[in-house]
Coordinates of C-alpha atoms and ligand atoms in Angstrom, one line a residue:
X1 CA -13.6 42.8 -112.0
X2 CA -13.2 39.2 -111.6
X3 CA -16.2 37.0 -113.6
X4 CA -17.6 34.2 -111.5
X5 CA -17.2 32.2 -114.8
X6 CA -13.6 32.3 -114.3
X7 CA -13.6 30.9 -110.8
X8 CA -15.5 27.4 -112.2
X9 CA -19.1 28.6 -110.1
X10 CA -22.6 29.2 -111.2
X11 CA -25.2 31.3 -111.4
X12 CA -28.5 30.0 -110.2
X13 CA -30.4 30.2 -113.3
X14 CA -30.6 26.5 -114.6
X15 CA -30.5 25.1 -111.2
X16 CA -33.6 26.7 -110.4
X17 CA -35.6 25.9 -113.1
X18 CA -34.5 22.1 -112.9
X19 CA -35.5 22.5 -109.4
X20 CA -39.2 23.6 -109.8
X21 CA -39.4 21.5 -112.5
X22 CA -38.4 18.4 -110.7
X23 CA -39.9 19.1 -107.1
X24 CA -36.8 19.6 -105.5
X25 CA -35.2 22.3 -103.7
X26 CA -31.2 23.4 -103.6
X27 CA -29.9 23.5 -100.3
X28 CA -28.0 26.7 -99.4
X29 CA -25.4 26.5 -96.9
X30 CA -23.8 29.7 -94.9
X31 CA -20.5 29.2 -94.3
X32 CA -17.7 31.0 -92.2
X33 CA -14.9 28.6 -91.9
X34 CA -12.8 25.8 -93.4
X35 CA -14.6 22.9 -91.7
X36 CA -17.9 23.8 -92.8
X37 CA -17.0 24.3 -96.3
X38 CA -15.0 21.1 -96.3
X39 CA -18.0 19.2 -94.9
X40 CA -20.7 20.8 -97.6
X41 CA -18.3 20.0 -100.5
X42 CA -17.5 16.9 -99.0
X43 CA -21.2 15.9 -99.2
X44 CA -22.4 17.6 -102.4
X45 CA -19.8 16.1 -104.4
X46 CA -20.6 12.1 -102.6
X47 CA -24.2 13.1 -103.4
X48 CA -23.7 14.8 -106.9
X49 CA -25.7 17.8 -105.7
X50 CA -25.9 21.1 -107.0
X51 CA -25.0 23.5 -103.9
X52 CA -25.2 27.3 -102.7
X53 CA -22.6 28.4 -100.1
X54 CA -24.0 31.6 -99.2
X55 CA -21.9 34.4 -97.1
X56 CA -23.7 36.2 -94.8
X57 CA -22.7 39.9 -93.3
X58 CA -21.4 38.4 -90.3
X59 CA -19.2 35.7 -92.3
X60 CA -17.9 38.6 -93.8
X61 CA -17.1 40.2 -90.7
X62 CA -16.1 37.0 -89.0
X63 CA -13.5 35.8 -91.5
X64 CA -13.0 38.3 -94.3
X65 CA -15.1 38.5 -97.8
X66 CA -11.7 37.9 -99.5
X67 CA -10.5 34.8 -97.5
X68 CA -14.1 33.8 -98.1
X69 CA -14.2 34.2 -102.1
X70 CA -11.0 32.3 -102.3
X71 CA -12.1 29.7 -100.3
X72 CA -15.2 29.3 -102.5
X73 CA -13.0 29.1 -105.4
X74 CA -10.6 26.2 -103.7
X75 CA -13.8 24.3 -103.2
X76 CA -14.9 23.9 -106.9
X77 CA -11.3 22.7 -107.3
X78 CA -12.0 20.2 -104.4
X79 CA -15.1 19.6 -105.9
X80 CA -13.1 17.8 -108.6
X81 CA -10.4 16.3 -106.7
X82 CA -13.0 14.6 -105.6
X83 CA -14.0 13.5 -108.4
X84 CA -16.7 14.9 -109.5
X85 CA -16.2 16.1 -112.7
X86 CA -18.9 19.1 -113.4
X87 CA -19.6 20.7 -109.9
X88 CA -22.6 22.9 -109.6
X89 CA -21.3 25.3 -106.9
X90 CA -23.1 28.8 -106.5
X91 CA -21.1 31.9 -104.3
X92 CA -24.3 33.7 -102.9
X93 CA -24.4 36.8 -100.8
X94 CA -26.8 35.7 -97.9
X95 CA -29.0 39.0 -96.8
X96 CA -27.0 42.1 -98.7
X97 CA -28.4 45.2 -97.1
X98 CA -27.2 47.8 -99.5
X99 CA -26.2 48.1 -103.7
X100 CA -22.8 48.9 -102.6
X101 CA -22.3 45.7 -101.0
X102 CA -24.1 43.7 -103.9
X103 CA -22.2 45.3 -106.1
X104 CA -18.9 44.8 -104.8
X105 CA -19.6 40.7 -104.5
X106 CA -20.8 41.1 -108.4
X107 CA -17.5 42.5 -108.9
X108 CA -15.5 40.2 -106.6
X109 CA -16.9 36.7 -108.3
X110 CA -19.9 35.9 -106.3
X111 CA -22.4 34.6 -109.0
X112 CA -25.5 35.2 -106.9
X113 CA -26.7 38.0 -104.2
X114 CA -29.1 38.4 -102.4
X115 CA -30.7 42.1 -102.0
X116 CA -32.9 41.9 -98.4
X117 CA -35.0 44.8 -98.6
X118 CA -37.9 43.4 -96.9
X119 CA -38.0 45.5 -94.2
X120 CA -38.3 48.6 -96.5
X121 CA -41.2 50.1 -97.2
X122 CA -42.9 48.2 -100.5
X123 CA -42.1 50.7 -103.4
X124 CA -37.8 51.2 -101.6
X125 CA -38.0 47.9 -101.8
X126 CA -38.6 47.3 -105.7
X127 CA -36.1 50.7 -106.4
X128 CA -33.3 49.1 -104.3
X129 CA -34.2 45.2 -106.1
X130 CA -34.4 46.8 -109.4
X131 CA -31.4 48.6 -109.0
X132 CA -29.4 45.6 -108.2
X133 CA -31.1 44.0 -110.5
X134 CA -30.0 46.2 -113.1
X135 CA -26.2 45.8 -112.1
X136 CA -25.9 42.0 -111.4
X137 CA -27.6 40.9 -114.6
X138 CA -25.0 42.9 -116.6
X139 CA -22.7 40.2 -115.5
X140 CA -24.9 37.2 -115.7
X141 CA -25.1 37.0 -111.9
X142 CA -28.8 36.2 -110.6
X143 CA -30.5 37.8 -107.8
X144 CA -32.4 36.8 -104.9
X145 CA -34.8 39.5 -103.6
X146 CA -37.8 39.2 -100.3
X147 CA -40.5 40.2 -99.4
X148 CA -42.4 40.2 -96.7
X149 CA -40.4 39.6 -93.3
X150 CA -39.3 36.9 -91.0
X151 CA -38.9 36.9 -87.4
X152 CA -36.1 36.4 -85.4
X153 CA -32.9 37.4 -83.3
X154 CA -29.7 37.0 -84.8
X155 CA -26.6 39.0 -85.1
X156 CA -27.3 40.7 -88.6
X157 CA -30.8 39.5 -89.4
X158 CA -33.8 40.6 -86.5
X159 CA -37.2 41.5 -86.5
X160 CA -39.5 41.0 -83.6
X161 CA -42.7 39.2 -85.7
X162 CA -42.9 38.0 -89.0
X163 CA -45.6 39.3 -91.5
X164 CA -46.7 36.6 -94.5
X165 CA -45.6 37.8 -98.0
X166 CA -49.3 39.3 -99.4
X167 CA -49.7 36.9 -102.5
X168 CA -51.3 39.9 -103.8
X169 CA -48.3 41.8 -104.4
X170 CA -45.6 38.7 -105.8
X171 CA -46.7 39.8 -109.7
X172 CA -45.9 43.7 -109.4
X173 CA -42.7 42.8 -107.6
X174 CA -41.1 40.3 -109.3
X175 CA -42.7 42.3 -112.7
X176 CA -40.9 45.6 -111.8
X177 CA -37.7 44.8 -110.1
X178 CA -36.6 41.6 -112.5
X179 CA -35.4 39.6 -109.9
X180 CA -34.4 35.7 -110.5
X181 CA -35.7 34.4 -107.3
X182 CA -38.5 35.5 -104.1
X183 CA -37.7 34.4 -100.7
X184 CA -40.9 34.7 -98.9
X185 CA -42.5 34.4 -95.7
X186 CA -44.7 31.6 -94.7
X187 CA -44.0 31.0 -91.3
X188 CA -40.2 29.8 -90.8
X189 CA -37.8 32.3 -88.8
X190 CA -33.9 32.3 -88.4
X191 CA -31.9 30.5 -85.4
X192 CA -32.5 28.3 -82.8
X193 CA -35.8 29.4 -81.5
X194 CA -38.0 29.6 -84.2
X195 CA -41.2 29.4 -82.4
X196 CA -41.9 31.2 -78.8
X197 CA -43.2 27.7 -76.3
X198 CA -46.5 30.0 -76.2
X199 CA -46.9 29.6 -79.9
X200 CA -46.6 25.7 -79.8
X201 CA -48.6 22.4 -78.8
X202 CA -46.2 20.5 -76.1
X203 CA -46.0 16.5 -76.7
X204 CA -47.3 14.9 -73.7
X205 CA -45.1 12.2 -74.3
X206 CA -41.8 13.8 -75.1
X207 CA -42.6 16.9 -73.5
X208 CA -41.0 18.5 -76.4
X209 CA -42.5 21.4 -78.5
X210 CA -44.6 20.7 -81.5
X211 CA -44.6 24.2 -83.7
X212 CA -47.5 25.1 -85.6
X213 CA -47.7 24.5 -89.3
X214 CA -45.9 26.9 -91.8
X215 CA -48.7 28.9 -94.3
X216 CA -48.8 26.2 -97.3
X217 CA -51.6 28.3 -98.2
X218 CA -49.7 31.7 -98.4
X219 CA -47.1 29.5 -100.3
X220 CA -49.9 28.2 -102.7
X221 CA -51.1 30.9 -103.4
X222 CA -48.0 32.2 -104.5
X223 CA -47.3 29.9 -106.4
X224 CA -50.5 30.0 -108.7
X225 CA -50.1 33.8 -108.9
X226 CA -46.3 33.1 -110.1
X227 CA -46.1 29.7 -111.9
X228 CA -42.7 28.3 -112.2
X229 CA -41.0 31.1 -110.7
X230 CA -38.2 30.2 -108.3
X231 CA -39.2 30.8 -104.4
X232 CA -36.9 30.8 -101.7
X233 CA -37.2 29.6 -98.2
X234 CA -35.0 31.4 -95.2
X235 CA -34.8 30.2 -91.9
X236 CA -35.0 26.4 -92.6
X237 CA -33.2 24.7 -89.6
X238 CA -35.3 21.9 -88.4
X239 CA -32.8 22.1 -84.9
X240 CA -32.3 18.9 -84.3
X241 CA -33.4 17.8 -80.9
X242 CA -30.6 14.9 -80.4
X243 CA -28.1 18.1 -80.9
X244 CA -30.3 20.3 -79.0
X245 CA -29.9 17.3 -75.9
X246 CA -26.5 16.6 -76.9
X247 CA -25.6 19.9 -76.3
X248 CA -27.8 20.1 -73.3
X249 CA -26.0 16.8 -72.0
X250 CA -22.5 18.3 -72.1
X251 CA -22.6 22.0 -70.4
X252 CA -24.7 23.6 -72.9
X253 CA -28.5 25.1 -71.9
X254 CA -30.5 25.6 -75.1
X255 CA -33.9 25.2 -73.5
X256 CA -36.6 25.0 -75.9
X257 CA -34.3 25.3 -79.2
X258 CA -37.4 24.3 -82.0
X259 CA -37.1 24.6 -85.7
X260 CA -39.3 23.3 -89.2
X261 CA -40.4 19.7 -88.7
X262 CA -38.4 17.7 -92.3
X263 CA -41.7 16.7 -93.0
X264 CA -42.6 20.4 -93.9
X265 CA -39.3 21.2 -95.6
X266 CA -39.9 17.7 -97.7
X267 CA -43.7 19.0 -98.7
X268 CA -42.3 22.5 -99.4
X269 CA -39.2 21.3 -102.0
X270 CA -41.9 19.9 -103.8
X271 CA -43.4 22.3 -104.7
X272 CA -41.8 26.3 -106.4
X273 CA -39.8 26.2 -103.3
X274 CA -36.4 25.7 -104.9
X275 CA -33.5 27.2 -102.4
X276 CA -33.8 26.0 -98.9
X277 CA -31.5 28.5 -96.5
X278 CA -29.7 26.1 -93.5
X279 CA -27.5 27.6 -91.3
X280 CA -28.4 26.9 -87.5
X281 CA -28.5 23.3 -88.2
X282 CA -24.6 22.9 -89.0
X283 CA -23.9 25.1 -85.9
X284 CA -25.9 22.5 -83.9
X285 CA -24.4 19.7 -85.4
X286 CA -20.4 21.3 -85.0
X287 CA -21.3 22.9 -81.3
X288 CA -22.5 19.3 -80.2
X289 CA -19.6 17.1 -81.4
X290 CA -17.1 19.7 -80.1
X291 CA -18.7 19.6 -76.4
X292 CA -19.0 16.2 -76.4
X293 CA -15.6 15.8 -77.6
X294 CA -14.3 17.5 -74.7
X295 CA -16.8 15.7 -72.0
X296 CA -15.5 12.8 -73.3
X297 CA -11.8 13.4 -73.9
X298 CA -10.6 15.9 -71.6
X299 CA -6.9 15.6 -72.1
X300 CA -7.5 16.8 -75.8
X301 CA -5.5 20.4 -77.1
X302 CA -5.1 19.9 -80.5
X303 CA -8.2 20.7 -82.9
X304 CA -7.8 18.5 -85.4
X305 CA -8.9 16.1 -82.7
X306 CA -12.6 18.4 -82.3
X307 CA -13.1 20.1 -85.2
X308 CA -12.4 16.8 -87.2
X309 CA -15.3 15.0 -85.6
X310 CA -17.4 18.4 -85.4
X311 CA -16.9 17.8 -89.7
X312 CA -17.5 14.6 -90.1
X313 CA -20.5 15.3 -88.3
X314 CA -21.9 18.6 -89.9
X315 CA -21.1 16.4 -93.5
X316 CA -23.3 13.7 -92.0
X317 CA -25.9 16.4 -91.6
X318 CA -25.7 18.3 -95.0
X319 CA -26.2 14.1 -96.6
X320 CA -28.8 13.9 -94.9
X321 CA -30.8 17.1 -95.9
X322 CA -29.5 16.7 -99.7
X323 CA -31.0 13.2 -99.7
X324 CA -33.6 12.9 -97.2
X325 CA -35.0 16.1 -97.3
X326 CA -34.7 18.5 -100.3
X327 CA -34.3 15.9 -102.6
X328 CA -31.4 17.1 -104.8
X329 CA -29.3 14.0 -104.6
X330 CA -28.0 13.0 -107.8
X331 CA -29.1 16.2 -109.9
X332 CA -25.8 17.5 -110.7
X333 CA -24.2 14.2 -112.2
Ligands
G3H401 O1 -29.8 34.4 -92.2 C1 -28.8 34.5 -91.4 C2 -27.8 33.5 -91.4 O2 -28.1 32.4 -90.6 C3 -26.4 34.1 -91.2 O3 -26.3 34.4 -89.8 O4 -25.5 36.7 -89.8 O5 -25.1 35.2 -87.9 O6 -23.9 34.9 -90.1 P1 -25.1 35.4 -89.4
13P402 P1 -31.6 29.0 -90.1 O1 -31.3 29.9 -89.0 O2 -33.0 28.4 -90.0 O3 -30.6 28.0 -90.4 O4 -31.7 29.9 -91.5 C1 -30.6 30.3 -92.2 C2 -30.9 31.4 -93.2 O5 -32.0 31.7 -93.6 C3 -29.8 32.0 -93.9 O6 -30.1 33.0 -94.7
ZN403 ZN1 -31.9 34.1 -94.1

């Protein structure tokens, strides 16, 4: 059993209730390799703000839970080589399907899960939560549950539609299972293509798609039947459309790629929102600068000479969500 306390992280808690206090939202960032994590630490720490790296199932699969953890525990260390003195760094499970698998990341030094089990029927859902519950908190590590379910495509994470968290059902959940945090639905999806072209208005000028407005309402609601209590937003890529064309530009073909306008994401940190989830976003951001980098410099082998740029460019990226968008610039001095 190793205690996340030992390893210099966090538990969501006090973050969270800062958060909704101050109308600003966290951002969580998945991670799977050194560059991204060097990039998100790189750009807390400049900003001073407090940050989630969250592992998903597939990051475990892709590079190894333990590699992972360790990696998470060299970057609070980084943090303060880089000088900033108290960093606020969380080690989240991203979408844990099962207690076994929550319960070994309690035991392994994650300070936060996440148990996903949305697409359960209502009352699993609370049994499996509550059970979780039950065994994180023993440790002082916070949970994340959902309810009500996104849509979207990706390799551990699907479900054809999405279905709107029923406002009427936020108080007996978060009553009976104890959890820290909701993510709910309200619209936003995971991946590229958050919205199907036949779902969207098409700018006459740009000719790009304009997706419809995520449920403030639903959210509002929420909110009033839950006041203060931390919500949590999956699915928050806004896919930037100068990646999108970068990409496009040098050999890619991501026709259509549409995420959450900022504007949205801006409106929603201001309110119980208080963990925004980004994850396509870096891979647009990395994917683009290492295409280009090849279009432009073909006689290039060495990755230091990519996957430098790809960072300095996903770090650019996670600035400008911590400043420009969620607001948490500066909040973890
Ligand atoms: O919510 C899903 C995250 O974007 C993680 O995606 O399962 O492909 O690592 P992944
Ligand atoms: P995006 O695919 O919109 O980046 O969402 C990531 C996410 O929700 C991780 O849990
Ligand atoms: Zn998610």
């Amino acid at each position: 059993m190793v205690s996340f306390k030992d390893l210099g992280l966090v538990n969501t808690r006090e973050m969270f209730a800062k958060a909704v206090k101050g109308g600003y939202a966290i951002p969580a960032f998945n991670f799977n390799n050194m560059e991204q994590l060097q990039a998100i630490i790189q750009a807390a720490a400049e900003k001073r703000s407090p940050v989630i790296l969250q592992v998903s199932k597939g990051a475990r699969n892709y590079a190894n839970q333990t590699l992972l953890r360790y990696m998470a525990q060299g970057a609070v260390e980084y943090a303060k080589e880089l000088g900033w003195e108290h960093p606020q760094i969380v080690l989240h499970l991203d979408h844990g399907d099962t207690f076994e698998l929550c319960k070994s990341c309690v035991d392994f030094g994650f300070s936060s899960v996440m148990i996903d089990g949305s697409s359960l029927p209502y009352e699993d859902n609370i049994a499996l939560t509550r059970k979780v519950v039950d065994y994180a908190h023993r440790y002082d590590v916070t949970v994340e549950a959902e309810l009500g379910v996104l849509a979207g495509v990706e390799e551990e994470v699907s479900s054809e539609e999405s279905h709107y968290t029923k406002p009427e059902e936020v108080i007996d959940f978060s009553t009976r299972t104890g959890c820290d945090s909701l993510a709910i639905s309200i619209g936003t999806s995971h991946g590229a293509y958050k919205f199907k072209p036949e779902q969207c208005k098409r700018d006459p000028q740009t000719g790009r798609l304009v997706p419809p407005p995520l449920a403030f309402d639903v959210l509002h609601e929420i909110e009033k039947k839950l006041p203060g209590f931390p919500i949590v937003l999956h699915g928050s890529s806004s896919v930037p459309q100068e990646y999108v064309d970068m990409i496009n530009e040098y050999g890619g073909n991501l026709p259509d790629a549409v995420g959450i306008p900022e504007e949205q994401l801006r409106e929603a940190a201001k309110s119980a929102v208080c963990k925004i989830n980004i994850d396509s976003d870096s891979r647009l951001a990395m994917t683009a600068m290492i295409r280009k980098v090849f279009h432009d410099h073909q006689e290039v082998f060495d990755p230091r000479k990519y996957l430098g740029p790809a960072r300095d460019e996903m770090k650019k990226l996670y600035e400008h969500k911590i400043v420009d968008v969620l607001g948490s610039d500066g909040k973890a001095e």
